[in-house]
Amino acid sequence: DAGITQSPRHKVTETGTPVTLRCHQTENHRYMYWYRQDPGHGLRLIHYSYGVKDTDKGEVSDGYSVSRSKTEDFLLTLESATSSQTSVYFCAISIGARGYTFGSGTRLTVV
Amino acid sequence: GQQVMQIPQYQHVQEGEDFTTYCNSSTTLSNIQWYKQRPGGHPVFLIQLVKSGEVKKQKRLTFQFGEAKKNSSLHITATQTTDVGTYFCAGLSIDAGKSTFGDGTTLTVKP
């Protein structure tokens, strides 16, 4: 889908360690998003970006930071992972009237 | 902030029965989008509605946008086992620059 890839696909990490998830797109879209998905909570926006070095917070941004140094890459960092950050993380790009295109997701487990 | 409520949370149907999920926003929307997520997969864009009272059809799926642009519905006629998954709405508020997702309706279909 629209050349968007996430890495890693799965990760298990220990509480207190930093973790970085990567989202890569090949189509030069301006807007990129990070969501987390938990049972019963749908998709909640963590951070989004509207251009290189232009980012903003979403509804659940505490404990997360992002960076976008190139149009094609949007990184999500958990500064000090906690068990409450165990989740499935989706990256997405916005294609206007064609909606969001999501990556395949990263399943993160914090033990 | 904007809230998007989706009901029901779960729906179990016999194959061939109809299915409807409803989406209600606390604010007036510029547009509403619908997504389908198969078990273990990522959300996939289905459609976008923009106009008040708009109705769109995709084969057995009928999407409606309310006259007040605060609610929407997705109706599936004669469900099939391939319809299994979680259906999400995402509403773009007139005042906000990004969409808010509902929590989704998970559909199971018994053959």
Tab-separated table of C-alpha atoms in Angstrom:
chain	number	residue	atom	x	y	z
A	1	ASP	CA	0.000	0.000	0.000
A	2	ALA	CA	1.432	3.307	-1.199
A	3	GLY	CA	4.966	2.183	-0.315
A	4	ILE	CA	4.813	2.542	3.443
A	5	THR	CA	6.842	0.186	5.601
A	6	GLN	CA	7.316	-0.110	9.324
A	7	SER	CA	10.187	-1.677	11.203
A	8	PRO	CA	10.528	-3.739	13.211
A	9	ARG	CA	7.342	-5.782	12.843
A	10	HIS	CA	7.681	-7.234	16.324
A	11	LYS	CA	9.737	-6.201	19.309
A	12	VAL	CA	10.030	-7.251	22.918
A	13	THR	CA	11.826	-4.855	25.197
A	14	GLU	CA	12.409	-4.377	28.886
A	15	THR	CA	10.851	-1.700	31.050
A	16	GLY	CA	12.956	1.439	31.183
A	17	THR	CA	14.768	0.950	27.887
A	18	PRO	CA	14.457	3.372	24.974
A	19	VAL	CA	12.826	2.046	21.816
A	20	THR	CA	12.648	3.540	18.341
A	21	LEU	CA	10.146	2.509	15.707
A	22	ARG	CA	10.653	3.479	12.086
A	23	CYS	CA	8.197	4.396	9.371
A	24	HIS	CA	9.385	4.776	5.793
A	25	GLN	CA	7.390	5.972	2.803
A	26	THR	CA	8.423	6.071	-0.825
A	27	GLU	CA	5.897	8.541	-2.239
A	28	ASN	CA	6.932	11.900	-0.790
A	29	HIS	CA	3.713	12.535	1.143
A	30	ARG	CA	3.801	15.532	3.444
A	31	TYR	CA	1.652	14.253	6.314
A	32	MET	CA	2.663	11.268	8.421
A	33	TYR	CA	1.105	9.930	11.609
A	34	TRP	CA	1.785	7.541	14.453
A	35	TYR	CA	-1.148	5.740	16.072
A	36	ARG	CA	-1.389	3.132	18.772
A	37	GLN	CA	-4.119	0.530	18.835
A	38	ASP	CA	-5.284	-1.178	21.992
A	39	PRO	CA	-8.310	-3.415	22.548
A	40	GLY	CA	-11.399	-1.310	23.134
A	41	HIS	CA	-9.664	1.962	22.256
A	42	GLY	CA	-9.529	1.984	18.506
A	43	LEU	CA	-6.772	4.074	16.993
A	44	ARG	CA	-5.338	6.875	19.075
A	45	LEU	CA	-3.062	9.509	17.621
A	46	ILE	CA	0.347	9.819	19.268
A	47	HIS	CA	2.155	12.375	17.097
A	48	TYR	CA	1.959	13.588	13.555
A	49	SER	CA	4.141	15.481	11.118
A	50	TYR	CA	3.290	17.953	8.404
A	51	GLY	CA	6.768	18.257	6.963
A	52	VAL	CA	10.458	17.863	7.663
A	53	LYS	CA	11.157	18.954	11.236
A	54	ASP	CA	7.472	19.936	11.651
A	55	THR	CA	5.704	17.766	14.179
A	56	ASP	CA	2.875	18.087	16.670
A	57	LYS	CA	1.346	16.138	19.517
A	58	GLY	CA	-1.690	13.949	19.334
A	59	GLU	CA	-4.054	12.852	22.082
A	60	VAL	CA	-1.702	10.318	23.745
A	61	SER	CA	1.762	11.833	23.311
A	62	ASP	CA	3.108	11.496	26.878
A	63	GLY	CA	6.189	9.256	26.958
A	64	TYR	CA	6.729	9.472	23.203
A	65	SER	CA	8.813	11.672	20.960
A	66	VAL	CA	9.142	11.824	17.191
A	67	SER	CA	11.557	13.051	14.610
A	68	ARG	CA	11.353	13.704	10.908
A	69	SER	CA	14.669	14.685	9.395
A	70	LYS	CA	13.747	13.472	5.905
A	71	THR	CA	10.394	13.468	4.119
A	72	GLU	CA	10.415	9.700	3.796
A	73	ASP	CA	11.194	8.774	7.411
A	74	PHE	CA	9.161	9.337	10.567
A	75	LEU	CA	10.615	7.914	13.771
A	76	LEU	CA	8.732	7.242	16.987
A	77	THR	CA	10.785	6.942	20.184
A	78	LEU	CA	9.630	5.628	23.516
A	79	GLU	CA	12.034	7.408	25.793
A	80	SER	CA	11.759	4.908	28.666
A	81	ALA	CA	9.402	2.074	27.813
A	82	THR	CA	6.665	1.120	30.291
A	83	SER	CA	4.268	-1.811	30.318
A	84	SER	CA	1.405	0.566	29.472
A	85	GLN	CA	3.101	1.171	26.127
A	86	THR	CA	2.634	-2.441	25.117
A	87	SER	CA	0.531	-2.005	22.011
A	88	VAL	CA	0.341	-2.248	18.263
A	89	TYR	CA	1.751	0.851	16.607
A	90	PHE	CA	0.654	1.960	13.165
A	91	CYS	CA	2.217	4.550	10.971
A	92	ALA	CA	0.035	6.245	8.369
A	93	ILE	CA	0.216	8.728	5.559
A	94	SER	CA	-2.618	10.965	4.454
A	95	ILE	CA	-3.685	10.966	0.830
A	96	GLY	CA	-6.531	13.475	0.979
A	97	ALA	CA	-9.822	12.088	-0.292
A	98	ARG	CA	-8.274	8.626	-0.517
A	99	GLY	CA	-7.917	8.597	3.251
A	100	TYR	CA	-5.095	7.291	5.358
A	101	THR	CA	-2.840	4.509	4.191
A	102	PHE	CA	-1.498	2.502	7.085
A	103	GLY	CA	1.653	0.483	7.446
A	104	SER	CA	1.488	-3.140	8.547
A	105	GLY	CA	2.118	-2.230	12.165
A	106	THR	CA	4.676	-2.931	14.879
A	107	ARG	CA	3.671	-5.151	17.746
A	108	LEU	CA	5.585	-3.938	20.792
A	109	THR	CA	5.696	-5.807	24.066
A	110	VAL	CA	7.271	-4.205	27.128
A	111	VAL	CA	8.143	-6.708	29.839
B	1	GLY	CA	-11.931	17.820	22.400
B	2	GLN	CA	-13.734	16.076	19.609
B	3	GLN	CA	-15.261	12.708	20.420
B	4	VAL	CA	-16.387	10.077	17.962
B	5	MET	CA	-18.601	7.332	19.329
B	6	GLN	CA	-19.246	4.142	17.442
B	7	ILE	CA	-21.882	1.516	18.199
B	8	PRO	CA	-22.227	-1.330	18.651
B	9	GLN	CA	-18.799	-2.420	19.859
B	10	TYR	CA	-19.429	-5.997	18.712
B	11	GLN	CA	-21.920	-7.593	16.366
B	12	HIS	CA	-22.358	-11.286	15.735
B	13	VAL	CA	-24.502	-12.261	12.767
B	14	GLN	CA	-25.463	-15.328	10.813
B	15	GLU	CA	-24.196	-15.328	7.264
B	16	GLY	CA	-26.794	-13.673	5.055
B	17	GLU	CA	-28.068	-11.304	7.745
B	18	ASP	CA	-27.642	-7.574	7.464
B	19	PHE	CA	-25.267	-5.496	9.603
B	20	THR	CA	-25.173	-1.818	10.523
B	21	THR	CA	-22.672	0.220	12.489
B	22	TYR	CA	-23.258	3.798	13.582
B	23	CYS	CA	-20.859	6.641	14.155
B	24	ASN	CA	-21.693	9.821	16.094
B	25	SER	CA	-19.502	12.880	16.491
B	26	SER	CA	-19.645	15.502	19.235
B	27	THR	CA	-18.807	18.175	16.656
B	28	THR	CA	-19.807	18.966	13.095
B	29	LEU	CA	-17.619	17.198	10.585
B	30	SER	CA	-15.974	18.289	7.358
B	31	ASN	CA	-15.874	14.694	6.225
B	32	ILE	CA	-16.081	11.173	7.518
B	33	GLN	CA	-14.095	8.191	6.386
B	34	TRP	CA	-14.669	4.481	6.884
B	35	TYR	CA	-12.028	1.782	7.263
B	36	LYS	CA	-11.990	-1.988	7.542
B	37	GLN	CA	-9.415	-3.942	9.503
B	38	ARG	CA	-9.216	-7.683	9.062
B	39	PRO	CA	-8.070	-9.717	12.074
B	40	GLY	CA	-4.294	-9.340	12.416
B	41	GLY	CA	-4.160	-6.718	9.695
B	42	HIS	CA	-4.042	-2.979	9.344
B	43	PRO	CA	-6.929	-0.582	8.665
B	44	VAL	CA	-7.783	-0.192	4.992
B	45	PHE	CA	-9.613	2.832	3.618
B	46	LEU	CA	-13.083	2.142	2.262
B	47	ILE	CA	-14.692	5.474	1.479
B	48	GLN	CA	-14.971	9.174	2.286
B	49	LEU	CA	-18.237	11.110	2.628
B	50	VAL	CA	-18.257	14.884	2.414
B	51	LYS	CA	-21.733	16.222	1.667
B	52	SER	CA	-24.664	16.520	4.021
B	53	GLY	CA	-27.072	13.612	3.452
B	54	GLU	CA	-24.643	11.863	1.127
B	55	VAL	CA	-25.196	8.183	0.355
B	56	LYS	CA	-22.590	6.029	-1.358
B	57	LYS	CA	-22.663	2.365	-2.260
B	58	GLN	CA	-19.939	-0.177	-2.783
B	59	LYS	CA	-21.532	-3.464	-3.827
B	60	ARG	CA	-23.257	-4.704	-0.646
B	61	LEU	CA	-21.987	-1.790	1.483
B	62	THR	CA	-24.032	1.405	1.868
B	63	PHE	CA	-22.559	4.460	3.572
B	64	GLN	CA	-24.593	7.445	4.751
B	65	PHE	CA	-23.631	10.852	6.094
B	66	GLY	CA	-26.213	12.589	8.245
B	67	GLU	CA	-27.927	15.825	7.310
B	68	ALA	CA	-26.280	17.643	10.206
B	69	LYS	CA	-22.885	16.126	9.340
B	70	LYS	CA	-22.485	14.754	12.849
B	71	ASN	CA	-23.327	11.121	12.254
B	72	SER	CA	-22.807	8.369	9.749
B	73	SER	CA	-23.634	4.727	9.191
B	74	LEU	CA	-22.309	1.737	7.333
B	75	HIS	CA	-24.786	-0.948	6.313
B	76	ILE	CA	-23.815	-4.312	4.882
B	77	THR	CA	-26.528	-6.294	3.122
B	78	ALA	CA	-26.450	-10.084	3.271
B	79	THR	CA	-23.180	-10.488	5.143
B	80	GLN	CA	-20.580	-12.981	3.999
B	81	THR	CA	-17.712	-14.540	5.916
B	82	THR	CA	-15.361	-12.238	4.023
B	83	ASP	CA	-16.973	-9.266	5.779
B	84	VAL	CA	-15.436	-10.308	9.107
B	85	GLY	CA	-13.311	-7.606	10.703
B	86	THR	CA	-13.458	-4.333	12.574
B	87	TYR	CA	-15.029	-1.320	10.922
B	88	PHE	CA	-13.838	2.121	11.964
B	89	CYS	CA	-15.144	5.570	11.205
B	90	ALA	CA	-12.860	8.601	11.288
B	91	GLY	CA	-14.323	12.081	11.481
B	92	LEU	CA	-12.535	15.272	10.506
B	93	SER	CA	-13.902	18.079	12.622
B	94	ILE	CA	-14.499	21.454	10.999
B	95	ASP	CA	-12.386	23.001	13.762
B	96	ALA	CA	-9.565	20.457	13.851
B	97	GLY	CA	-6.812	19.677	11.413
B	98	LYS	CA	-6.859	15.921	11.893
B	99	SER	CA	-9.367	13.108	12.103
B	100	THR	CA	-10.548	11.289	15.208
B	101	PHE	CA	-11.249	7.576	14.973
B	102	GLY	CA	-14.155	5.811	16.585
B	103	ASP	CA	-13.382	2.720	18.654
B	104	GLY	CA	-14.677	0.444	15.917
B	105	THR	CA	-17.337	-2.229	15.538
B	106	THR	CA	-16.085	-5.790	15.350
B	107	LEU	CA	-18.189	-7.982	13.097
B	108	THR	CA	-18.170	-11.756	13.283
B	109	VAL	CA	-20.120	-13.826	10.780
B	110	LYS	CA	-21.241	-17.357	11.492
B	111	PRO	CA	-21.418	-19.541	8.386
